[in-house]
Amino acid sequence: VGEAGVRVRALGGDRAGEMRITRFLRNGRVTLDEMAATAAAATASRVKGRHILAIQDTTSLRDDGAGSSLVLRPTIAADALDGALLGLVGAQLLGRSGGLKALRKQRRLADQQSRRWLDAAAAPELGGMRVPLAAAPGRPARVARVMLRATRAAIARPRSRAGAVAAGLPDAVPPTLLEAREVNPPDGVTPAHWRRLTTHAVDDPADACEMIDFHRARWTIEQLFRTLKIRGFDIEAVRIADDAPSEKLALASLIAAIDVLKPVRDRDGTAKRPITDVFDAADQPAIAAISDSLEGKTQRQKNPHPPGSLAFATWVCARLGGWTGCYGKPAPITVRNGLLQLRAIQRGYKLRRHP
């Protein structure tokens, strides 16, 4: 990964390295499922005993404008209490073809997925809450008052599942459908309106408020997509004609983007994650030495986090990425740029010790 994004030639470093990566991407014995399972196994070791939010969303990686596209659907694990990003749970790369969209108006309402949103709108109100909304382009920050509704839903087993696969699946799963709609928004402002499916029970206003707080953690996956795309790895710019190696590179980039975002999520040290979530234990002496070189004379210019913590390494990455420590919090792109510099310094540190 370089400043211009993911490039196989730059990743390899030289011709031999380029060919090693090329052979890996084109090796038929290396599968997407195996890559995702390896990452998920590492995540499993971090989630034990925690209340975990499994956050899933879909983003497009390639679209030819004629209805054919490649979309990525990852599921990531985040701690429900402190928001720490713990890793990848699973990921799917799906090829889509045109045709179904043209038939959408011919389906009965009961057969459409959007039917569940109407069910939520008809549910009785549970109460209201105030939610702080961050500033966005064309929209100043504000505190929105939202009214909450919830109802039980049913998602039927996909018709495409048949035989032995279908035998192991229930006829339907019964999630809770939650809706939050802003009331009395400022003039000229589009009201906030969220609809979410959850496996949690929502029986009273307190449950609904907790679910909205959980929903706000969903911003993590939006940050992940920004890091994977134009604001980081620029995976959409990859031009590999064959599908298999292109998809493997996309999944590898997703795993790397999660490692970039983990430090960002614990930049305040709230989650107290260990440095080994992202770095090898053997990297700690180099990171400590770099931290010493970046500290200034005042207390504000010193690394406030304990050595061995992920927040300690995040401070180093942020400073290398151009953050001064004086204005706000370091953004994901700043941490990503600093991480690239840190990796380069670590290579030099290792060469000096083991020429």
XYZ file of C-alpha atoms in Angstrom:
355
model
C 0.000 0.000 0.000
C 1.467 3.314 -1.043
C 0.355 6.930 -1.113
C -1.580 6.220 -4.331
C -3.333 3.176 -2.901
C -2.966 -0.567 -3.467
C -0.453 -1.420 -6.176
C 1.000 -4.920 -6.567
C 4.304 -3.607 -7.918
C 4.728 -1.201 -4.994
C 3.671 -3.868 -2.501
C 6.348 -6.253 -3.772
C 9.155 -3.718 -3.438
C 11.132 -5.374 -6.247
C 10.533 -7.789 -9.114
C 10.859 -10.876 -6.907
C 8.407 -9.483 -4.352
C 5.959 -8.514 -7.088
C 6.010 -12.060 -8.473
C 5.474 -13.575 -4.988
C 2.340 -11.496 -4.491
C 1.149 -12.240 -8.030
C 1.548 -15.983 -7.483
C -0.330 -15.717 -4.184
C -3.250 -13.844 -5.781
C -3.440 -16.312 -8.674
C -3.001 -19.463 -6.595
C -6.181 -21.509 -6.912
C -5.583 -23.128 -3.517
C -5.874 -19.726 -1.814
C -9.589 -19.045 -1.394
C -11.596 -16.071 -0.198
C -13.276 -18.238 2.411
C -9.921 -19.316 3.822
C -8.645 -15.738 3.964
C -11.797 -14.524 5.731
C -11.772 -17.485 8.135
C -8.154 -16.801 9.129
C -8.991 -13.180 9.943
C -12.149 -14.249 11.798
C -10.180 -16.701 13.941
C -7.937 -13.870 15.120
C -11.039 -11.814 15.929
C -12.550 -14.690 17.914
C -9.609 -14.599 20.311
C -10.405 -10.959 21.168
C -14.174 -11.100 21.672
C -14.480 -13.664 24.457
C -16.458 -12.348 27.417
C -17.425 -9.104 25.666
C -20.759 -7.691 24.539
C -20.150 -7.553 20.786
C -21.894 -5.618 18.036
C -21.654 -7.394 14.678
C -21.864 -4.519 12.182
C -22.578 -5.326 8.543
C -22.987 -3.189 5.450
C -22.480 -3.362 1.694
C -20.307 -1.210 -0.555
C -19.655 -1.306 -4.286
C -16.099 -1.937 -5.473
C -16.707 -2.070 -9.210
C -19.639 -1.074 -11.411
C -19.667 -1.029 -15.209
C -22.733 1.242 -15.359
C -24.762 -1.426 -17.163
C -26.025 -3.327 -14.126
C -23.000 -5.538 -13.489
C -21.039 -4.845 -10.324
C -18.863 -6.323 -7.595
C -19.961 -5.530 -4.050
C -18.294 -6.212 -0.722
C -20.361 -7.158 2.337
C -18.171 -7.354 5.460
C -19.200 -7.977 9.054
C -16.967 -6.457 11.720
C -16.918 -6.887 15.499
C -17.019 -3.836 17.775
C -17.256 -3.690 21.547
C -20.729 -2.481 22.545
C -19.436 -0.611 25.609
C -16.245 1.151 24.528
C -16.529 1.053 20.716
C -13.209 -0.739 20.170
C -12.880 -2.336 16.724
C -11.868 -5.950 17.314
C -11.614 -7.313 13.791
C -13.313 -9.029 10.885
C -16.095 -11.559 11.507
C -16.756 -12.467 7.888
C -16.938 -11.036 4.391
C -18.654 -11.775 1.106
C -17.744 -10.574 -2.366
C -20.837 -10.714 -4.552
C -21.159 -10.263 -8.290
C -24.425 -8.675 -9.342
C -26.035 -8.600 -12.762
C -28.760 -6.355 -14.135
C -32.321 -7.518 -14.640
C -33.934 -7.806 -11.207
C -34.215 -4.061 -10.724
C -36.433 -3.747 -13.783
C -38.934 -6.185 -12.229
C -39.176 -4.484 -8.847
C -42.494 -2.737 -9.613
C -44.109 -6.030 -10.643
C -43.614 -7.689 -7.247
C -46.356 -7.774 -4.670
C -45.757 -5.504 -1.691
C -45.718 -8.526 0.619
C -42.828 -9.973 -1.418
C -40.681 -6.845 -1.228
C -37.985 -6.404 1.399
C -39.085 -2.789 1.929
C -42.371 -4.067 3.390
C -40.739 -4.366 6.815
C -40.193 -0.593 6.990
C -43.953 -0.043 6.697
C -44.451 -2.446 9.596
C -42.217 -0.266 11.749
C -44.098 2.915 10.820
C -47.359 1.324 12.018
C -45.980 0.313 15.413
C -46.931 2.365 18.512
C -44.480 4.938 19.849
C -42.277 3.842 22.738
C -41.066 7.314 23.646
C -38.429 9.814 22.611
C -34.766 10.668 23.175
C -32.270 13.370 22.255
C -29.424 12.393 19.953
C -26.405 14.619 19.158
C -25.775 14.785 15.401
C -22.314 15.701 14.191
C -21.816 18.365 11.558
C -21.904 17.280 7.918
C -21.438 19.142 4.618
C -24.236 21.714 4.476
C -25.503 20.775 7.939
C -24.354 22.240 11.265
C -24.138 20.064 14.368
C -27.352 19.867 16.387
C -29.186 17.809 18.989
C -32.149 16.020 17.414
C -35.226 14.791 19.265
C -36.369 11.471 17.811
C -39.466 9.377 18.473
C -38.959 5.622 18.737
C -41.072 2.718 17.481
C -40.358 -1.011 17.489
C -42.070 -4.150 16.272
C -41.215 -7.796 15.692
C -40.432 -8.774 12.107
C -39.804 -12.015 10.250
C -37.157 -12.654 7.616
C -37.926 -15.773 5.602
C -35.329 -18.297 4.583
C -33.941 -17.429 1.106
C -35.627 -19.374 -1.672
C -32.236 -20.013 -3.238
C -31.319 -22.318 -0.334
C -32.191 -25.906 -1.099
C -31.370 -29.458 -0.129
C -29.016 -30.074 2.776
C -28.269 -26.358 3.189
C -31.959 -25.504 3.627
C -32.433 -28.342 6.114
C -30.121 -26.606 8.565
C -31.885 -23.243 8.356
C -35.078 -22.152 10.124
C -38.096 -21.147 8.056
C -37.662 -17.600 9.336
C -35.701 -15.534 11.876
C -37.565 -13.027 14.094
C -35.525 -9.834 14.548
C -36.802 -6.613 16.081
C -37.429 -3.724 13.712
C -36.636 -0.329 15.255
C -37.449 3.080 13.803
C -36.240 6.488 15.025
C -37.719 9.569 13.349
C -36.793 13.162 14.184
C -39.641 15.482 15.175
C -39.651 19.266 14.706
C -36.332 19.550 12.832
C -34.947 23.034 12.056
C -36.389 24.771 9.000
C -34.796 23.650 5.755
C -33.140 20.604 7.321
C -33.905 17.020 6.305
C -35.090 15.205 9.448
C -33.011 12.323 10.787
C -34.714 8.990 10.105
C -33.226 5.595 10.918
C -34.582 2.064 10.553
C -32.636 -0.857 11.939
C -33.019 -4.610 12.396
C -31.582 -6.094 15.587
C -31.517 -9.437 17.361
C -31.897 -7.612 20.692
C -35.319 -7.481 22.327
C -36.860 -3.994 22.466
C -39.612 -4.072 25.093
C -39.529 -0.557 26.540
C -38.133 2.956 25.921
C -34.858 2.161 27.732
C -34.216 -0.777 25.372
C -34.975 1.418 22.363
C -32.594 4.160 23.548
C -29.834 1.591 24.045
C -30.353 0.285 20.498
C -30.028 3.809 19.096
C -26.746 4.187 20.955
C -25.635 0.883 19.421
C -26.729 2.138 16.007
C -24.381 5.085 16.317
C -21.510 2.569 16.471
C -22.394 1.724 12.883
C -20.344 4.758 11.860
C -17.339 2.465 12.337
C -18.083 0.564 9.144
C -18.588 3.807 7.217
C -15.116 4.871 8.350
C -13.833 1.469 7.230
C -15.249 1.931 3.730
C -13.698 5.403 3.478
C -10.343 3.944 4.530
C -10.670 1.119 2.002
C -11.627 3.455 -0.821
C -10.609 6.918 -1.971
C -9.510 8.187 1.454
C -7.018 5.396 1.934
C -6.348 2.249 -0.069
C -8.216 3.404 -3.207
C -9.296 -0.165 -3.947
C -11.691 1.002 -6.669
C -8.713 2.107 -8.765
C -7.267 -1.420 -8.948
C -7.179 -2.652 -12.550
C -6.758 -6.436 -12.529
C -8.749 -7.998 -15.345
C -9.227 -11.466 -13.794
C -11.882 -11.686 -11.108
C -10.187 -14.144 -8.720
C -6.931 -12.228 -8.043
C -8.815 -8.914 -7.975
C -11.205 -10.224 -5.320
C -8.363 -11.653 -3.215
C -6.568 -8.309 -3.312
C -9.799 -6.553 -2.288
C -10.254 -8.869 0.700
C -6.608 -8.502 1.747
C -7.018 -4.724 1.530
C -10.138 -4.920 3.710
C -8.194 -6.795 6.404
C -5.403 -4.201 6.192
C -7.922 -1.331 6.366
C -9.313 -2.801 9.592
C -5.785 -2.766 11.045
C -5.567 0.934 10.118
C -8.901 1.703 11.768
C -8.281 -0.230 14.998
C -5.824 2.390 16.304
C -8.217 5.188 15.337
C -11.005 3.657 17.393
C -8.770 3.490 20.485
C -6.845 6.727 20.002
C -8.058 7.987 23.412
C -7.045 4.757 25.155
C -10.605 4.203 26.409
C -10.746 0.552 25.388
C -7.239 -0.172 26.714
C -6.478 -2.481 23.804
C -2.973 -4.037 23.669
C -0.511 -3.001 21.003
C -0.491 -6.596 19.718
C -3.958 -6.050 18.198
C -2.099 -4.495 15.256
C 1.660 -4.809 15.810
C 3.992 -7.672 16.683
C 5.355 -7.758 20.209
C 8.859 -7.510 18.733
C 7.961 -4.095 17.258
C 7.513 -2.438 20.659
C 11.151 -1.324 21.213
C 11.215 0.455 17.844
C 7.841 2.124 18.485
C 8.994 3.266 21.936
C 12.190 4.746 20.462
C 10.220 6.580 17.760
C 7.826 7.909 20.394
C 10.732 9.346 22.376
C 12.021 11.138 19.283
C 8.617 12.720 18.604
C 7.939 14.049 22.088
C 8.369 17.740 22.821
C 9.313 19.604 25.980
C 5.807 20.355 27.271
C 3.470 17.805 28.834
C 1.005 18.260 26.000
C 3.646 17.219 23.499
C 4.399 13.935 25.257
C 2.799 10.555 24.578
C 0.164 10.260 27.341
C -0.505 6.543 26.909
C 1.262 3.607 28.588
C 3.844 1.700 26.518
C 2.443 -1.585 25.260
C -1.008 -0.121 24.632
C -2.535 0.339 21.189
C -3.208 3.992 22.038
C 0.564 4.487 22.589
C 1.276 3.288 19.028
C -1.669 5.310 17.673
C -0.143 8.503 19.093
C 3.103 7.669 17.278
C 1.269 7.001 13.981
C -0.710 10.228 14.291
C 2.413 12.309 14.957
C 4.206 10.712 12.002
C 1.125 11.423 9.865
C 1.293 15.155 10.581
C -0.882 15.572 13.685
C 0.613 18.076 16.108
C -1.308 16.966 19.185
C -2.764 20.446 19.638
C -5.898 20.492 17.496
C -8.648 17.898 17.824
C -8.223 14.191 17.264
C -6.220 12.579 14.442
C -8.364 11.496 11.494
C -8.199 7.987 9.964
C -6.277 9.240 6.924
C -3.697 10.867 9.237
C -3.220 7.630 11.174
C -3.010 5.675 7.927
C -0.294 7.972 6.529
C 1.617 7.737 9.802
C 1.296 3.957 9.844
C 2.917 3.795 6.398
C 5.834 5.865 7.681
C 6.091 3.753 10.834
C 6.292 0.550 8.792
C 9.099 2.036 6.694
C 11.006 3.107 9.816
C 10.532 -0.349 11.331
C 12.094 -1.958 8.258
C 15.135 0.284 8.628
C 15.276 -0.448 12.379
C 15.317 -4.200 11.713
C 17.972 -3.877 9.010
C 20.186 -1.915 11.385
C 19.902 -4.603 14.057
C 20.133 -7.559 11.661
C 21.979 -6.427 8.525
